[in-house]
Coordinates of C-alpha atoms in Angstrom, one line a residue:
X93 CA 101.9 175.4 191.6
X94 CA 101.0 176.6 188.3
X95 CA 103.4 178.7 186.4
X96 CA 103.1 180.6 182.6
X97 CA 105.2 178.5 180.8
X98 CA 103.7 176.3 178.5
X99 CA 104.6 172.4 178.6
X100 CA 105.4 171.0 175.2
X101 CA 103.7 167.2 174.5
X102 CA 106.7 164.6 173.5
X103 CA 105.5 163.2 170.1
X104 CA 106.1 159.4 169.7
X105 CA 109.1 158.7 167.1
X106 CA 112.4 156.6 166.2
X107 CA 115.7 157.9 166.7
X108 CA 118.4 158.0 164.8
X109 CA 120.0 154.8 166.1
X110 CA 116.7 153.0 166.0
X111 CA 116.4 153.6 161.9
X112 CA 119.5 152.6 161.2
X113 CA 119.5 148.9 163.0
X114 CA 116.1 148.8 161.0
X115 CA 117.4 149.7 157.7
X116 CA 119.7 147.5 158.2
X117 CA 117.5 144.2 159.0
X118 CA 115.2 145.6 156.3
X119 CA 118.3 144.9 154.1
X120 CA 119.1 141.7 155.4
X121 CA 115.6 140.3 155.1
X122 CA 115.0 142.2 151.8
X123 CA 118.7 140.5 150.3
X124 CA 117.7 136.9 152.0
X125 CA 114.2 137.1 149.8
X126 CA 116.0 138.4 146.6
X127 CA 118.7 135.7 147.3
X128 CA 115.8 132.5 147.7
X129 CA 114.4 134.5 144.4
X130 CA 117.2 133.8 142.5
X131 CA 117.8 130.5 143.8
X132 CA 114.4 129.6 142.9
X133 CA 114.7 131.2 138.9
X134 CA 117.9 129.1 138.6
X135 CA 116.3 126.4 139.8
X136 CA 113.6 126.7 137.8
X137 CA 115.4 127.2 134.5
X138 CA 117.9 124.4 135.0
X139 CA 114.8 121.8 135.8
X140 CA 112.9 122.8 132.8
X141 CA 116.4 122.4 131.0
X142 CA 116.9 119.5 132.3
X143 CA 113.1 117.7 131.1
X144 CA 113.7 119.3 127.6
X145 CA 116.8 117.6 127.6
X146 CA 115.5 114.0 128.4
X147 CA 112.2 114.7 126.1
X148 CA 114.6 115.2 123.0
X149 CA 115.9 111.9 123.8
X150 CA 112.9 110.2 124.5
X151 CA 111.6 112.3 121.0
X152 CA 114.7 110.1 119.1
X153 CA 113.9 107.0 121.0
X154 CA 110.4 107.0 119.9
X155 CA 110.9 107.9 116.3
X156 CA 114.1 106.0 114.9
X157 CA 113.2 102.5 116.3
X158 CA 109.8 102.4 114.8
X159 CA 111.6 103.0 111.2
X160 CA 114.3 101.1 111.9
X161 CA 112.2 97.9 112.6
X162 CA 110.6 98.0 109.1
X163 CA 114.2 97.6 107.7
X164 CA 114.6 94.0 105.6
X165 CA 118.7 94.0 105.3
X166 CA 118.5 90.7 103.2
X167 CA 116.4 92.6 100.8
X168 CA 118.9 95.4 100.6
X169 CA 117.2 98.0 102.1
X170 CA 119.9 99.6 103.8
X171 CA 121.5 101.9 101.5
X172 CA 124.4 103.2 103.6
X173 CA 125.6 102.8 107.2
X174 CA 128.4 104.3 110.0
X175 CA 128.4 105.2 113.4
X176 CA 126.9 108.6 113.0
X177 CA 124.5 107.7 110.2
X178 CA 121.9 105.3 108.3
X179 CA 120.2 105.3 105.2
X180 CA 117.5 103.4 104.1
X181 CA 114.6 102.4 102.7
X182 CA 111.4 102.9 104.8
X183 CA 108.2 102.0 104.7
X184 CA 105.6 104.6 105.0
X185 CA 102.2 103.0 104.1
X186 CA 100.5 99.8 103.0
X187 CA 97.3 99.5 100.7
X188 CA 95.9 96.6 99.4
X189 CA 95.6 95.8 95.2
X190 CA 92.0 96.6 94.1
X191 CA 92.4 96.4 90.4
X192 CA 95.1 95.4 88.1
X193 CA 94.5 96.8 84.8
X194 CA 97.3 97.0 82.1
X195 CA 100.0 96.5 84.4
X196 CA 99.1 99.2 86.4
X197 CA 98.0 99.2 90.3
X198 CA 95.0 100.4 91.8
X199 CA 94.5 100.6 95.4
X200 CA 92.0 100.4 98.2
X201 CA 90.3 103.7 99.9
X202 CA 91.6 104.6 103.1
X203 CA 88.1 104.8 104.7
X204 CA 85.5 102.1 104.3
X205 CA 81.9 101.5 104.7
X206 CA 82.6 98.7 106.5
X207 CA 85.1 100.3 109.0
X208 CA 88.0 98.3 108.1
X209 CA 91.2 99.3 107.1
X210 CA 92.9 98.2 104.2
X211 CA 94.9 101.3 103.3
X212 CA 97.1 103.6 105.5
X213 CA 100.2 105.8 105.0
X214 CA 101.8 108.5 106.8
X215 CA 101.4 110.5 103.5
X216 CA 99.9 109.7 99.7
X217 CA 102.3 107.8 97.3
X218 CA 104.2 110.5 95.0
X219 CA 106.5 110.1 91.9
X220 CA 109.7 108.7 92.5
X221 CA 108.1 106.0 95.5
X222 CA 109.1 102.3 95.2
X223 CA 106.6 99.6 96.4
X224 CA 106.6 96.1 96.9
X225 CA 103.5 93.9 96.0
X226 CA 103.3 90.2 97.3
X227 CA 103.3 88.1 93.7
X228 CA 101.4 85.1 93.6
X229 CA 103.6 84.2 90.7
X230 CA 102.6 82.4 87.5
X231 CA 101.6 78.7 89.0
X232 CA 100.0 77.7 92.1
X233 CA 103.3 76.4 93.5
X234 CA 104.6 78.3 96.5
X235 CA 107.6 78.4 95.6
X236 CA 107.6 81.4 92.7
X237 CA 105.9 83.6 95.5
X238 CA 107.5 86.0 96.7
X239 CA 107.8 90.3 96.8
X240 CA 108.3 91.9 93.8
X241 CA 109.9 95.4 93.5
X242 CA 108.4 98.4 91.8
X243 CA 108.8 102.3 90.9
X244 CA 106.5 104.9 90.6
X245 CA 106.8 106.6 87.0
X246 CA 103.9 109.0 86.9
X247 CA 102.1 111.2 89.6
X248 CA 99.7 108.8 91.4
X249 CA 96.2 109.4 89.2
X250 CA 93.4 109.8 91.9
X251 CA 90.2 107.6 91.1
X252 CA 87.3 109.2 92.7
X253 CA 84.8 107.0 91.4
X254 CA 83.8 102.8 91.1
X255 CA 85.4 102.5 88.1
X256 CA 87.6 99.7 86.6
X257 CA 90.6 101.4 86.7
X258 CA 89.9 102.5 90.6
X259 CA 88.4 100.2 93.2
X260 CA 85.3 98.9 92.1
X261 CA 82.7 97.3 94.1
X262 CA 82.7 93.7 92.0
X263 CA 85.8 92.9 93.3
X264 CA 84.4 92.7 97.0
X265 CA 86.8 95.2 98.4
X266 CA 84.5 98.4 98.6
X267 CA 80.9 99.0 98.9
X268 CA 78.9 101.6 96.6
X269 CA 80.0 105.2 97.9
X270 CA 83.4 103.9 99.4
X271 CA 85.2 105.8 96.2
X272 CA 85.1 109.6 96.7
X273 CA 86.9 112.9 95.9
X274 CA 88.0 113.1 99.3
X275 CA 88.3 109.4 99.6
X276 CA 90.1 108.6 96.2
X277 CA 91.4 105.2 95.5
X278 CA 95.0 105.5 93.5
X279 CA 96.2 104.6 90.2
X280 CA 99.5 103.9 89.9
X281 CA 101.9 104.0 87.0
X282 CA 105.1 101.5 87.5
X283 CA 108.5 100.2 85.8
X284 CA 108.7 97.9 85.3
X285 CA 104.5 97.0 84.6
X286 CA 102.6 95.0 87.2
X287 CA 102.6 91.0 85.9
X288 CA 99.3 89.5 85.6
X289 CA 100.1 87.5 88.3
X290 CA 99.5 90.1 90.8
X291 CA 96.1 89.7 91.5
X292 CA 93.1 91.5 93.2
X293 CA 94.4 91.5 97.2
X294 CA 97.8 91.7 97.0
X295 CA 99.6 93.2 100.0
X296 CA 101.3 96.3 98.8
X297 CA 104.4 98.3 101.1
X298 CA 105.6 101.5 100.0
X299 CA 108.9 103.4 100.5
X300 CA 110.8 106.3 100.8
X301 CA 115.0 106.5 100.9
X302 CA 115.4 108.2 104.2
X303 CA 118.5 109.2 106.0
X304 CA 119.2 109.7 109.6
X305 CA 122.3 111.5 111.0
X306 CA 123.7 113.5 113.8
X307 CA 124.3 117.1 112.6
X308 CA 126.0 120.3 113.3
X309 CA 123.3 123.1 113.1
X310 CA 123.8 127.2 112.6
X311 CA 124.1 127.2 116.0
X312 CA 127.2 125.3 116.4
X313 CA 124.7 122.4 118.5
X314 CA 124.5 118.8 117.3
X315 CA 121.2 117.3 116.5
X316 CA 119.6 114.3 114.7
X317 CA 118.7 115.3 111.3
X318 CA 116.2 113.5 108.8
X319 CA 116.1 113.6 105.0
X320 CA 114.1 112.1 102.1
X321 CA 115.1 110.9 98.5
X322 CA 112.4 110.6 95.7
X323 CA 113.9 109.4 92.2
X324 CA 112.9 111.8 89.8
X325 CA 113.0 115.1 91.5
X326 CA 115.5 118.1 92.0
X327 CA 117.4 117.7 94.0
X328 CA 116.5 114.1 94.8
X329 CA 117.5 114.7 98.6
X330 CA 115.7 117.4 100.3
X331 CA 118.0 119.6 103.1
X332 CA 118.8 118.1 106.2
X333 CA 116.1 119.0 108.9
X334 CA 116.5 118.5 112.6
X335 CA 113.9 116.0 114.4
X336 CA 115.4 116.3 117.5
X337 CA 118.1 118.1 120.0
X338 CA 120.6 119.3 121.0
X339 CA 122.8 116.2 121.5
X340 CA 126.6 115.9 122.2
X341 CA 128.6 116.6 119.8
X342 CA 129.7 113.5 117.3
X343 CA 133.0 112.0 118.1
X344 CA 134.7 108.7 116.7
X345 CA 135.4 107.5 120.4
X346 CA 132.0 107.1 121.4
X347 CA 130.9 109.5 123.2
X348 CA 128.7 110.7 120.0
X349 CA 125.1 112.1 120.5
X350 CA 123.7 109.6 118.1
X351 CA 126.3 106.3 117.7
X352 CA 125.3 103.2 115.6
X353 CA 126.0 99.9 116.2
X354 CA 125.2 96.8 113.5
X355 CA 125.5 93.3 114.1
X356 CA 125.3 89.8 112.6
X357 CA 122.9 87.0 113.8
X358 CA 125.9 85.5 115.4
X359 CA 126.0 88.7 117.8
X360 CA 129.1 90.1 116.3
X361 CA 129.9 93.5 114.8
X362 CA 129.5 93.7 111.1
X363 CA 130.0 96.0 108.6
X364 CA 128.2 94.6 105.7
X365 CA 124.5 96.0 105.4
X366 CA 123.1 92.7 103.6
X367 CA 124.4 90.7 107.4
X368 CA 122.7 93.4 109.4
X369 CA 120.3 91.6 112.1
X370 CA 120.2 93.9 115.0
X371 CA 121.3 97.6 115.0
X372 CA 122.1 99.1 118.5
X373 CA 121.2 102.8 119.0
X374 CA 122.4 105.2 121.5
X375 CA 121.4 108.6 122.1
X376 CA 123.0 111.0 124.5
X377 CA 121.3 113.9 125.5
X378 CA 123.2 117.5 126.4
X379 CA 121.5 120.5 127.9
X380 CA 122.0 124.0 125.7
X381 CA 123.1 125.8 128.7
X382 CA 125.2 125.2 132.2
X383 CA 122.3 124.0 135.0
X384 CA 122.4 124.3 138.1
X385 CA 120.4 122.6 140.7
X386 CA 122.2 122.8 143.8
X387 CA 123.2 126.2 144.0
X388 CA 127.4 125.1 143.9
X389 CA 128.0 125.5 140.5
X390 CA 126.4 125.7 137.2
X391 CA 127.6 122.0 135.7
X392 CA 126.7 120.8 132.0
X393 CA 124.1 117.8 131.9
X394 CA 123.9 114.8 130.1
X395 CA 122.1 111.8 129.7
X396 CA 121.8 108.6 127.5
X397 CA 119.5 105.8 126.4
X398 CA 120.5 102.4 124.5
X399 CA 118.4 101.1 122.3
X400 CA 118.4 97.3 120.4
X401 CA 116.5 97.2 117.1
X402 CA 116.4 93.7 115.9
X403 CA 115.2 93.7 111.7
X404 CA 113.2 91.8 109.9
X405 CA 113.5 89.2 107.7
X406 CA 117.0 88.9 108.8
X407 CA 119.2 86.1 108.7

């Protein structure tokens, strides 16, 4: 039976109970994401920490070996040594004599016609340089041959042309064209003056007085540093510049970043740089910040790499 009164529709909804238990796993889910966020970031940072951290190593391992192997001890050309440091001469380039004119060297082009290579440096030869040219010596005996030692006196004079005084094509080194401004074959001034028994084709090696060392930077972290020496200029030194880093700090009971080693040809530990034969190398790697991997703990990470340089010409 119908009656007046209107009958209200129910309208579909949540009650109060029901948005609260869904607040609540909304917040549970939401803080479980934000959580695995987190995780991840951390994760993230302390991985990418971690690869910087073995690429600085590796970066030392690849570039203090290859100068340490041009090192002749018996020759003198380690300068100073410890366990936190080395100086030294080192080579950074090797030409060939193309002319020999008043006791001063010319050298070879870098780039030839021909496509071979008689000349290449890391960097042109400046004032202050020392070189070595293999001497044929005065008679044809073997035995006054040898490597004599030179200085650069004067700012290398660029030849850009065949001349006589450059790298002219009678002496069967370069071709017409080889000699160029951009291309310059290299006069070079010395003391003492090139003997005239250095003749056309003479192996030349040049160096620099380099120093390696661990370092304390601005930042209170420890890092390999490099510096050069060139006789003649002020200062002779140039500052201390990091290569590589950071490292643990130094520390005489060998837990350094950087620690040298230097030993005889018997094997055993020697502290005179003429005896030097092998120089051991090792390099331990510290992250800049606490990592953490695992989610436990942030923990500091470190890692190493030996390294044995044998020298040459050693005895």
């Amino acid at each position: 039976m119908l009656t007046g009164r209107a009958v209200r529709a129910r309208r579909a909804g949540f009650t109060l109970i029901e948005l609260l238990i869904s607040m609540v796993l909304m917040g549970l889910v939401s803080g479980a994401i934000v959580k695995l966020l987190l995780r991840q970031q951390r994760f993230y940072n302390s991985t990418t920490d971690l690869i910087q951290t073995r690429q600085q190593i590796r970066q030392a391992a690849a570039m203090l070996p290859s100068d340490l192997r041009g090192i002749s001890s018996v020759a003198g050309d380690i300068y100073a040594m410890s366990d936190s440091a080395i100086e030294f001469r080192s080579v950074f380039g090797t030409s060939v004599v193309c002319a020999n004119i008043g006791g001063m060297l010319s050298t070879v082009p870098r780039v030839l016609a021909r496509n071979s290579t008689m000349t290449s440096w890391a960097r042109p030869p400046a004032l202050g340089d020392s070189l070595a040219v293999y001497n044929n010596g005065p008679t044809a005996a073997l035995a006054d041959d040898g490597w004599t030692r030179f200085q650069i006196t004067a700012i290398p004079t660029p030849v850009t042309t065949n001349v006589a005084n450059g790298c002219p094509v009678t002496t069967g080194l370069t071709q017409a064209g080889d000699v160029s401004a951009i291309n310059p074959s290299y006069q070079l001034t010395l003391s003492p003056a090139a003997p005239a028994s250095i003749a056309v084709g003479a192996g030349i090696r040049f160096f620099r007085r380099v120093r390696y060392r661990i370092y304390r930077e601005t930042d209170n972290q420890w890092y390999i540093g490099f510096f050069e020496c060139l006789a003649g200029r002020t200062p002779a030194c140039d500052l201390t510049k990091p290569i590589a880093g950071p490292f643990q700090p130094y520390a005489p009971t060998g837990t350094s970043g950087m620690q040298f080693a230097y030993y005889d040809s018997t094997g055993a530990v020697t502290a005179d740089p003429l005896q030097v034969a092998r120089i051991s190398l090792v390099v331990r790697g510290q992250a800049a910040a606490l990592m953490n991997l695992s989610g436990a703990g942030g923990t500091l990470f470190r890692d190493s790499l030996r390294i044995e340089v044998g020298l040459r010409n050693r005895r």
